[in-house]
């Protein structure tokens, strides 16, 4: 019986050469804007111990509760059976985000003690077992930056400005919304949590009008009630106590100074008190960048300050701030805006194109053609030769179709004299050249490869 055809797993996608043109563009803009602001690349493993994410993102975050790709560690056959909790604590999880790994690596490398000021960035796949939908995948790419070691609100402003710079470099205009908020300091959150609990308690007495997620969050993570997108819940959030009403002087001043710095950097931001972020490690500044036409899942970027995380990972108290940009929603927004314009990708397209095609006219010319192609590749040119053993005519046709600027033709006559026929495809000119003159000639043509 024929088996079903193989398919990529749900929520993942294959990126074929044509798709990678845009991805390479996003990647190079990411490298460029991060380096321009003094951030250095780090690469951490694609998977970590599960307990790292439980501790940093929080047991009650959606990511930890519902979205982790977790794999058990192998046990020896005769090892005692583990309880479910032990097995989980002992398992690995494919990273759902990059901040926890960066904080772990930062502590592990001894930065907290020796070189606390670090500016890092990363680019790579993340994994969340989400319901795949527009802009949301189970494997997706994030570009993120993390600045460790400064409590200054100037860092917050710089981080937000770097995120904006990424989008500006891609051609986005004023259609993006930068929304900022503050999660205050731990003492502020404790006071706010009590005030929220008092306000929301009546909504959970008897049969509640709140959605099932909110009902679970009331007990487990009350702040998350505020970012519920269900229309009735949004209505019921009206009038909820504001953190800013209970926030201490330092947190308030931090927020104000960050906003002033952003103004200096000409970034337009909107205060949005519903931004509480889904991960537990935040303190003070939180922000998101949205492309509103994408609807409920319109965030292209999320980030904020996490002054307690390094300590939570076992390091010294080290303030930190960062963001992550998702390529998936960014690609969707770009497509709607008909970006990037063709010229932005042209150099990438050109850099992939073959420059030279070596045509073998007869069967005896095939190996010499192949070795000529190899020699020219060593000189740095992108060179094709025929591997399908087709006629000389078919090869010439392919060279024309691929728009290769130079075709080198090797036939019995040329081989006998140690020559090659060089056809300049643009000028439609042909000349017979001694092979020893070839590299010099090609250098003159391509401008010294
Ligand atoms: P996050 O808000 O969970 O934050 O994710 C950041 C961005 O990643 C989102 O705005 C979205 O663009 C993208 N993203 C998240 N989940 C998916 C998905 N399933 N499919 C496609 N894209 C997705 C963080 O990850 C924090 N680590 C940000 C941060 C860095 N905070 C401080 N430093």
mmCIF file of C-alpha atoms in Angstrom, residues 64-210:
data_model
loop_
_atom_site.group_PDB
_atom_site.id
_atom_site.type_symbol
_atom_site.label_atom_id
_atom_site.label_comp_id
_atom_site.label_asym_id
_atom_site.label_seq_id
_atom_site.Cartn_x
_atom_site.Cartn_y
_atom_site.Cartn_z
ATOM 1 C CA UNK A 64 5.783 27.221 29.548
ATOM 2 C CA UNK A 65 2.251 25.966 30.195
ATOM 3 C CA UNK A 66 1.239 25.153 26.641
ATOM 4 C CA UNK A 67 3.887 25.771 24.035
ATOM 5 C CA UNK A 68 7.087 23.951 24.873
ATOM 6 C CA UNK A 69 8.687 21.400 22.577
ATOM 7 C CA UNK A 70 10.061 19.138 25.258
ATOM 8 C CA UNK A 71 12.036 15.926 24.802
ATOM 9 C CA UNK A 72 12.882 13.489 27.594
ATOM 10 C CA UNK A 73 16.487 12.746 28.347
ATOM 11 C CA UNK A 74 17.532 9.175 27.633
ATOM 12 C CA UNK A 75 17.686 7.012 30.718
ATOM 13 C CA UNK A 76 19.694 3.844 31.167
ATOM 14 C CA UNK A 77 17.447 0.776 30.818
ATOM 15 C CA UNK A 78 17.934 -0.119 34.452
ATOM 16 C CA UNK A 79 17.474 3.441 35.779
ATOM 17 C CA UNK A 80 14.640 3.858 38.296
ATOM 18 C CA UNK A 81 11.427 5.191 36.780
ATOM 19 C CA UNK A 82 10.985 8.961 37.224
ATOM 20 C CA UNK A 83 7.802 10.677 38.357
ATOM 21 C CA UNK A 84 6.206 13.032 35.798
ATOM 22 C CA UNK A 85 7.614 16.047 37.659
ATOM 23 C CA UNK A 86 11.104 14.521 37.822
ATOM 24 C CA UNK A 87 10.978 13.586 34.147
ATOM 25 C CA UNK A 88 10.023 17.171 33.244
ATOM 26 C CA UNK A 89 12.754 18.641 35.415
ATOM 27 C CA UNK A 90 15.159 16.248 33.758
ATOM 28 C CA UNK A 91 14.085 16.972 30.170
ATOM 29 C CA UNK A 92 15.318 19.284 27.440
ATOM 30 C CA UNK A 93 13.223 21.899 25.612
ATOM 31 C CA UNK A 94 13.791 23.479 22.221
ATOM 32 C CA UNK A 95 14.269 27.158 22.973
ATOM 33 C CA UNK A 96 11.025 29.135 22.703
ATOM 34 C CA UNK A 97 12.941 32.436 22.888
ATOM 35 C CA UNK A 98 16.487 33.705 23.304
ATOM 36 C CA UNK A 99 16.596 35.881 26.419
ATOM 37 C CA UNK A 100 16.727 33.044 28.965
ATOM 38 C CA UNK A 101 19.612 31.367 27.133
ATOM 39 C CA UNK A 102 21.505 34.664 26.893
ATOM 40 C CA UNK A 103 21.093 35.292 30.622
ATOM 41 C CA UNK A 104 22.237 31.724 31.356
ATOM 42 C CA UNK A 105 25.256 32.071 29.061
ATOM 43 C CA UNK A 106 26.067 35.471 30.555
ATOM 44 C CA UNK A 107 26.188 34.011 34.060
ATOM 45 C CA UNK A 108 27.973 30.833 32.959
ATOM 46 C CA UNK A 109 30.709 32.824 31.169
ATOM 47 C CA UNK A 110 31.317 34.834 34.328
ATOM 48 C CA UNK A 111 30.300 38.139 32.749
ATOM 49 C CA UNK A 112 28.247 39.228 35.739
ATOM 50 C CA UNK A 113 31.416 39.364 37.838
ATOM 51 C CA UNK A 114 34.078 40.223 35.269
ATOM 52 C CA UNK A 115 32.593 42.265 32.440
ATOM 53 C CA UNK A 116 29.053 43.211 33.323
ATOM 54 C CA UNK A 117 28.495 45.590 30.398
ATOM 55 C CA UNK A 118 27.741 43.337 27.419
ATOM 56 C CA UNK A 119 25.743 44.099 24.301
ATOM 57 C CA UNK A 120 24.696 40.910 22.523
ATOM 58 C CA UNK A 121 22.508 39.974 19.603
ATOM 59 C CA UNK A 122 21.259 36.693 18.181
ATOM 60 C CA UNK A 123 19.478 35.475 15.119
ATOM 61 C CA UNK A 124 18.015 32.033 14.746
ATOM 62 C CA UNK A 125 15.173 29.572 15.026
ATOM 63 C CA UNK A 126 12.863 29.412 18.050
ATOM 64 C CA UNK A 127 10.217 26.778 18.728
ATOM 65 C CA UNK A 128 6.766 27.151 20.253
ATOM 66 C CA UNK A 129 4.001 24.571 20.125
ATOM 67 C CA UNK A 130 1.413 27.188 19.180
ATOM 68 C CA UNK A 131 -1.682 26.802 17.043
ATOM 69 C CA UNK A 132 -0.290 27.772 13.632
ATOM 70 C CA UNK A 133 -2.049 30.849 12.275
ATOM 71 C CA UNK A 134 -1.336 34.007 10.350
ATOM 72 C CA UNK A 135 2.041 35.254 11.552
ATOM 73 C CA UNK A 136 2.512 32.421 14.043
ATOM 74 C CA UNK A 137 4.530 29.279 13.379
ATOM 75 C CA UNK A 138 5.924 26.457 15.494
ATOM 76 C CA UNK A 139 9.414 27.105 14.212
ATOM 77 C CA UNK A 140 10.158 30.753 13.552
ATOM 78 C CA UNK A 141 13.161 33.052 13.419
ATOM 79 C CA UNK A 142 13.864 35.776 15.927
ATOM 80 C CA UNK A 143 16.408 38.550 15.774
ATOM 81 C CA UNK A 144 17.044 39.837 19.287
ATOM 82 C CA UNK A 145 19.390 42.109 21.176
ATOM 83 C CA UNK A 146 20.161 42.037 24.898
ATOM 84 C CA UNK A 147 22.054 44.830 26.694
ATOM 85 C CA UNK A 148 23.389 43.773 30.086
ATOM 86 C CA UNK A 149 24.838 45.878 32.870
ATOM 87 C CA UNK A 150 23.143 49.260 32.845
ATOM 88 C CA UNK A 151 20.141 50.481 34.762
ATOM 89 C CA UNK A 152 20.002 53.694 32.748
ATOM 90 C CA UNK A 153 16.805 54.522 30.857
ATOM 91 C CA UNK A 154 19.102 55.529 27.985
ATOM 92 C CA UNK A 155 19.601 51.792 27.342
ATOM 93 C CA UNK A 156 15.850 51.286 27.081
ATOM 94 C CA UNK A 157 15.640 54.097 24.537
ATOM 95 C CA UNK A 158 18.590 52.757 22.544
ATOM 96 C CA UNK A 159 17.165 49.238 22.427
ATOM 97 C CA UNK A 160 13.807 50.513 21.164
ATOM 98 C CA UNK A 161 15.589 52.738 18.648
ATOM 99 C CA UNK A 162 17.603 49.765 17.309
ATOM 100 C CA UNK A 163 14.379 47.801 16.782
ATOM 101 C CA UNK A 164 12.892 50.749 14.929
ATOM 102 C CA UNK A 165 16.027 51.155 12.861
ATOM 103 C CA UNK A 166 15.675 47.526 11.711
ATOM 104 C CA UNK A 167 12.183 48.205 10.418
ATOM 105 C CA UNK A 168 13.142 51.540 8.873
ATOM 106 C CA UNK A 169 16.022 49.895 7.000
ATOM 107 C CA UNK A 170 13.507 47.435 5.569
ATOM 108 C CA UNK A 171 11.447 50.313 4.212
ATOM 109 C CA UNK A 172 8.692 50.572 6.838
ATOM 110 C CA UNK A 173 7.257 54.048 7.313
ATOM 111 C CA UNK A 174 4.828 55.427 9.881
ATOM 112 C CA UNK A 175 2.519 52.380 9.673
ATOM 113 C CA UNK A 176 4.237 50.761 12.670
ATOM 114 C CA UNK A 177 3.104 51.548 16.208
ATOM 115 C CA UNK A 178 5.575 51.521 19.085
ATOM 116 C CA UNK A 179 3.670 50.909 22.317
ATOM 117 C CA UNK A 180 5.411 51.342 25.664
ATOM 118 C CA UNK A 181 4.459 50.644 29.240
ATOM 119 C CA UNK A 182 6.120 49.951 32.566
ATOM 120 C CA UNK A 183 5.803 46.862 34.768
ATOM 121 C CA UNK A 184 7.380 48.815 37.667
ATOM 122 C CA UNK A 185 9.633 47.317 40.320
ATOM 123 C CA UNK A 186 8.764 44.186 42.354
ATOM 124 C CA UNK A 187 7.263 46.242 45.210
ATOM 125 C CA UNK A 188 5.127 48.192 42.699
ATOM 126 C CA UNK A 189 3.885 44.958 41.187
ATOM 127 C CA UNK A 190 2.973 43.537 44.597
ATOM 128 C CA UNK A 191 0.860 46.618 45.370
ATOM 129 C CA UNK A 192 -0.650 46.601 41.889
ATOM 130 C CA UNK A 193 -1.430 42.903 42.068
ATOM 131 C CA UNK A 194 -3.444 43.441 45.299
ATOM 132 C CA UNK A 195 -5.309 46.367 43.763
ATOM 133 C CA UNK A 196 -6.103 44.335 40.641
ATOM 134 C CA UNK A 197 -7.226 41.365 42.706
ATOM 135 C CA UNK A 198 -9.650 43.556 44.616
ATOM 136 C CA UNK A 199 -10.977 45.105 41.394
ATOM 137 C CA UNK A 200 -11.377 41.829 39.479
ATOM 138 C CA UNK A 201 -12.606 39.544 42.311
ATOM 139 C CA UNK A 202 -16.324 40.336 41.741
ATOM 140 C CA UNK A 203 -15.929 39.343 38.070
ATOM 141 C CA UNK A 204 -15.000 35.816 39.122
ATOM 142 C CA UNK A 205 -17.766 35.241 41.646
ATOM 143 C CA UNK A 206 -20.465 32.810 40.516
ATOM 144 C CA UNK A 207 -20.734 32.283 36.753
ATOM 145 C CA UNK A 208 -18.013 34.459 35.277
ATOM 146 C CA UNK A 209 -18.329 36.364 32.003
ATOM 147 C CA UNK A 210 -14.562 36.202 31.564
#
